[in-house]
């Protein structure tokens, strides 16, 4: 338990239980880097806990045995500013959201993570709400370079997917099951003139690939595979 908060090398950890406003829980602020030095999770939430990341860079390690951030059933993690980066593991390189867990992203970046199976940036069984921020430069040997939605819900109202890579399908987003709802933001496809393209090495959906579940863009059904940028003519 955290009472009153503390600060280590420019990183503040605040008990937000008495903070008025929208954010209550454990609040991680600052601009420094917190680096994982041994196998496991850098952040693993407990049920009913809310954990807010508001500035620091969370950096993983090569050949880790787990995701950098692990969102348990009944808990919430929010990324406002900062980064989740540099972790390599067998499944869900950056963030793993369990069934009943919620991950909200309104800013910051999830980048430079690698999975030797699926979900380079994130794997989602629970709920992922993305209203801003950037998911980029993540890799999956199999599917879902940026995100793999296994079950649950992925609601995208803003933010960007760019330069993610999947060995098989869904360079940006791969939907295995669950519900993907897109009302804003952008998922780059191949051949972007500014070099932001997501890629799928076997050619199955550089931007997006759906195997099951449901997927919509502004209430209209999305096809099973998109190599080009979604939406086609971003504002």
Short mmCIF file of C-alpha atoms in Angstrom, two decimals:
data_model
loop_
_atom_site.label_atom_id
_atom_site.label_comp_id
_atom_site.label_asym_id
_atom_site.label_seq_id
_atom_site.Cartn_x
_atom_site.Cartn_y
_atom_site.Cartn_z
CA UNK A 1 0.00 0.00 0.00
CA UNK A 2 1.13 3.55 -0.75
CA UNK A 3 0.31 6.27 1.78
CA UNK A 4 1.19 9.84 0.86
CA UNK A 5 3.45 8.85 -2.01
CA UNK A 6 7.21 9.00 -2.46
CA UNK A 7 9.85 10.05 -4.99
CA UNK A 8 12.89 8.15 -6.28
CA UNK A 9 15.33 9.73 -8.77
CA UNK A 10 12.75 12.09 -10.20
CA UNK A 11 9.91 9.56 -10.33
CA UNK A 12 6.94 10.34 -8.09
CA UNK A 13 4.57 7.61 -6.92
CA UNK A 14 1.44 9.20 -5.49
CA UNK A 15 -1.42 7.73 -3.52
CA UNK A 16 -4.32 9.20 -5.46
CA UNK A 17 -7.08 8.04 -3.13
CA UNK A 18 -7.62 11.59 -1.85
CA UNK A 19 -7.07 13.44 -5.14
CA UNK A 20 -10.15 15.27 -6.38
CA UNK A 21 -10.92 14.98 -10.07
CA UNK A 22 -10.99 12.07 -12.48
CA UNK A 23 -7.94 10.09 -11.40
CA UNK A 24 -7.83 8.06 -8.21
CA UNK A 25 -5.42 5.25 -7.42
CA UNK A 26 -1.64 4.94 -7.81
CA UNK A 27 -0.28 7.76 -9.96
CA UNK A 28 3.23 7.44 -11.47
CA UNK A 29 4.66 10.79 -12.61
CA UNK A 30 8.01 12.20 -13.72
CA UNK A 31 10.16 12.08 -16.84
CA UNK A 32 12.82 9.51 -15.95
CA UNK A 33 13.18 5.91 -17.16
CA UNK A 34 12.29 2.95 -14.97
CA UNK A 35 14.14 -0.09 -16.31
CA UNK A 36 13.31 -3.72 -15.62
CA UNK A 37 16.39 -5.55 -14.37
CA UNK A 38 15.04 -9.08 -13.89
CA UNK A 39 12.40 -11.29 -15.47
CA UNK A 40 8.72 -10.54 -14.90
CA UNK A 41 6.38 -7.56 -14.98
CA UNK A 42 7.42 -4.02 -14.21
CA UNK A 43 3.79 -3.22 -13.34
CA UNK A 44 1.25 -5.85 -12.30
CA UNK A 45 -2.01 -4.51 -10.95
CA UNK A 46 -4.21 -6.09 -8.31
CA UNK A 47 -7.98 -6.44 -8.59
CA UNK A 48 -9.87 -3.15 -8.00
CA UNK A 49 -6.64 -1.13 -8.36
CA UNK A 50 -6.22 1.83 -10.73
CA UNK A 51 -2.68 2.63 -11.88
CA UNK A 52 -1.95 5.81 -13.86
CA UNK A 53 1.24 6.30 -15.91
CA UNK A 54 1.78 10.02 -16.42
CA UNK A 55 5.25 10.72 -17.79
CA UNK A 56 7.91 8.09 -17.08
CA UNK A 57 9.32 5.63 -19.60
CA UNK A 58 8.89 2.01 -18.57
CA UNK A 59 11.63 -0.03 -20.23
CA UNK A 60 11.71 -3.80 -20.42
CA UNK A 61 14.45 -6.27 -21.29
CA UNK A 62 15.37 -8.83 -23.91
CA UNK A 63 14.40 -12.44 -23.33
CA UNK A 64 11.94 -11.56 -20.60
CA UNK A 65 9.47 -14.22 -19.49
CA UNK A 66 6.41 -11.94 -19.28
CA UNK A 67 4.76 -8.73 -20.47
CA UNK A 68 6.08 -5.41 -19.18
CA UNK A 69 2.64 -4.32 -17.92
CA UNK A 70 0.10 -6.90 -16.71
CA UNK A 71 -3.50 -5.74 -16.16
CA UNK A 72 -5.37 -8.11 -13.87
CA UNK A 73 -9.08 -8.88 -13.82
CA UNK A 74 -10.96 -6.03 -12.12
CA UNK A 75 -8.13 -3.49 -12.39
CA UNK A 76 -7.44 -0.48 -14.64
CA UNK A 77 -4.22 0.94 -16.07
CA UNK A 78 -4.21 4.37 -17.75
CA UNK A 79 -1.42 5.68 -19.98
CA UNK A 80 -1.59 9.48 -20.14
CA UNK A 81 2.03 10.32 -20.97
CA UNK A 82 5.28 8.41 -21.12
CA UNK A 83 6.21 5.14 -22.78
CA UNK A 84 5.98 1.37 -22.49
CA UNK A 85 8.93 0.11 -24.46
CA UNK A 86 11.80 -2.25 -25.11
CA UNK A 87 10.42 -5.57 -23.88
CA UNK A 88 10.84 -8.94 -25.61
CA UNK A 89 8.85 -11.97 -24.52
CA UNK A 90 6.88 -14.91 -25.88
CA UNK A 91 3.41 -13.32 -25.74
CA UNK A 92 2.16 -9.72 -25.43
CA UNK A 93 5.42 -7.80 -25.49
CA UNK A 94 4.25 -4.52 -23.99
CA UNK A 95 0.88 -4.92 -22.28
CA UNK A 96 -1.28 -7.91 -21.43
CA UNK A 97 -4.90 -7.14 -20.53
CA UNK A 98 -6.69 -10.01 -18.86
CA UNK A 99 -10.43 -10.67 -19.09
CA UNK A 100 -12.12 -8.16 -16.79
CA UNK A 101 -9.16 -5.78 -16.91
CA UNK A 102 -9.16 -2.35 -18.57
CA UNK A 103 -6.34 -0.45 -20.28
CA UNK A 104 -7.01 3.18 -21.25
CA UNK A 105 -4.59 5.04 -23.51
CA UNK A 106 -5.05 8.77 -24.13
CA UNK A 107 -1.40 9.69 -24.78
CA UNK A 108 2.15 8.41 -24.64
CA UNK A 109 3.64 5.59 -26.69
CA UNK A 110 3.84 1.82 -26.75
CA UNK A 111 6.87 1.10 -28.89
CA UNK A 112 9.82 -1.15 -29.52
CA UNK A 113 8.29 -4.25 -27.95
CA UNK A 114 8.55 -7.75 -29.42
CA UNK A 115 6.56 -10.95 -29.03
CA UNK A 116 7.91 -14.21 -30.37
CA UNK A 117 4.29 -15.27 -30.94
CA UNK A 118 1.46 -12.70 -31.08
CA UNK A 119 0.71 -9.20 -29.84
CA UNK A 120 3.94 -7.25 -30.16
CA UNK A 121 2.53 -4.17 -28.45
CA UNK A 122 -0.51 -5.57 -26.64
CA UNK A 123 -2.68 -8.66 -26.26
CA UNK A 124 -6.22 -7.98 -25.09
CA UNK A 125 -8.76 -10.28 -23.44
CA UNK A 126 -10.47 -7.49 -21.49
CA UNK A 127 -11.09 -3.90 -22.59
CA UNK A 128 -8.71 -1.55 -24.42
CA UNK A 129 -9.87 2.06 -24.91
CA UNK A 130 -7.58 4.13 -27.13
CA UNK A 131 -8.33 7.85 -27.55
CA UNK A 132 -4.80 9.10 -28.25
CA UNK A 133 -1.13 8.23 -28.25
CA UNK A 134 1.01 6.19 -30.63
CA UNK A 135 1.55 2.45 -30.96
CA UNK A 136 4.60 1.99 -33.16
CA UNK A 137 7.67 -0.09 -33.99
CA UNK A 138 6.40 -3.23 -32.25
CA UNK A 139 6.91 -6.72 -33.71
CA UNK A 140 5.17 -10.07 -33.48
CA UNK A 141 6.55 -13.22 -35.04
CA UNK A 142 2.99 -14.38 -35.67
CA UNK A 143 0.00 -11.98 -35.69
CA UNK A 144 -0.85 -8.55 -34.34
CA UNK A 145 2.30 -6.47 -34.60
CA UNK A 146 0.62 -3.59 -32.78
CA UNK A 147 -2.35 -5.22 -31.04
CA UNK A 148 -3.96 -8.63 -31.02
CA UNK A 149 -7.55 -8.67 -29.75
CA UNK A 150 -8.19 -12.20 -28.53
CA UNK A 151 -11.51 -11.61 -26.74
CA UNK A 152 -13.16 -8.60 -25.13
CA UNK A 153 -13.39 -5.10 -26.60
CA UNK A 154 -11.05 -2.68 -28.34
CA UNK A 155 -12.55 0.81 -28.73
CA UNK A 156 -10.45 3.19 -30.84
CA UNK A 157 -11.57 6.84 -30.98
CA UNK A 158 -8.12 8.38 -31.60
CA UNK A 159 -4.42 7.69 -31.73
CA UNK A 160 -2.10 6.18 -34.32
CA UNK A 161 -0.74 2.78 -35.35
CA UNK A 162 2.47 3.04 -37.38
CA UNK A 163 5.56 0.98 -38.25
CA UNK A 164 4.40 -2.19 -36.51
CA UNK A 165 5.24 -5.55 -38.06
CA UNK A 166 3.63 -8.99 -37.96
CA UNK A 167 5.24 -12.13 -39.30
CA UNK A 168 1.91 -13.45 -40.58
CA UNK A 169 -1.13 -11.17 -40.32
CA UNK A 170 -2.40 -7.89 -38.93
CA UNK A 171 0.62 -5.62 -38.90
CA UNK A 172 -1.30 -2.91 -37.06
CA UNK A 173 -4.33 -4.67 -35.57
CA UNK A 174 -5.32 -8.32 -35.53
CA UNK A 175 -8.80 -9.32 -34.33
CA UNK A 176 -9.03 -12.97 -33.40
CA UNK A 177 -12.33 -12.59 -31.54
CA UNK A 178 -14.18 -9.97 -29.54
CA UNK A 179 -15.38 -6.57 -30.74
CA UNK A 180 -13.28 -3.87 -32.41
CA UNK A 181 -14.96 -0.46 -32.77
CA UNK A 182 -13.15 2.36 -34.56
CA UNK A 183 -14.57 5.90 -34.60
CA UNK A 184 -11.33 7.88 -34.90
CA UNK A 185 -7.57 7.70 -35.18
CA UNK A 186 -5.54 6.11 -37.96
CA UNK A 187 -4.04 2.70 -38.74
CA UNK A 188 -1.44 3.08 -41.46
CA UNK A 189 -1.27 0.53 -44.25
CA UNK A 190 1.46 -0.30 -46.69
CA UNK A 191 3.16 2.14 -49.04
CA UNK A 192 2.66 5.23 -46.89
CA UNK A 193 4.57 8.07 -48.51
CA UNK A 194 5.94 9.22 -45.15
CA UNK A 195 7.19 5.80 -44.10
CA UNK A 196 4.58 5.15 -41.41
CA UNK A 197 3.35 1.87 -42.86
CA UNK A 198 2.53 -1.19 -40.77
CA UNK A 199 3.59 -4.44 -42.40
CA UNK A 200 2.58 -8.09 -42.48
CA UNK A 201 5.29 -10.24 -44.01
CA UNK A 202 3.00 -12.85 -45.53
CA UNK A 203 0.84 -10.09 -46.97
CA UNK A 204 -2.25 -10.69 -44.82
CA UNK A 205 -3.46 -7.29 -43.71
CA UNK A 206 -0.67 -4.78 -43.31
CA UNK A 207 -3.07 -2.46 -41.46
CA UNK A 208 -5.77 -4.84 -40.21
CA UNK A 209 -6.82 -8.49 -40.20
CA UNK A 210 -9.95 -10.07 -38.72
CA UNK A 211 -10.37 -13.80 -38.21
CA UNK A 212 -13.42 -13.72 -35.94
CA UNK A 213 -15.53 -11.43 -33.79
CA UNK A 214 -16.90 -8.14 -35.11
CA UNK A 215 -15.26 -4.97 -36.39
CA UNK A 216 -16.74 -1.61 -37.40
CA UNK A 217 -15.54 1.77 -38.63
CA UNK A 218 -18.02 4.56 -37.85
CA UNK A 219 -20.79 1.95 -37.45
CA UNK A 220 -19.99 0.35 -40.84
CA UNK A 221 -18.62 -3.21 -40.91
CA UNK A 222 -14.92 -3.59 -41.63
CA UNK A 223 -13.80 -6.22 -44.09
CA UNK A 224 -11.63 -9.10 -42.95
CA UNK A 225 -8.41 -7.66 -44.35
CA UNK A 226 -6.96 -4.24 -45.15
CA UNK A 227 -3.53 -3.57 -46.59
CA UNK A 228 -4.22 0.13 -47.05
CA UNK A 229 -4.54 2.85 -44.43
CA UNK A 230 -7.74 2.97 -42.31
CA UNK A 231 -9.56 5.24 -42.80
CA UNK A 232 -8.65 5.63 -46.47
CA UNK A 233 -8.73 9.43 -46.42
CA UNK A 234 -7.77 10.54 -42.89
CA UNK A 235 -8.46 14.16 -42.07
#
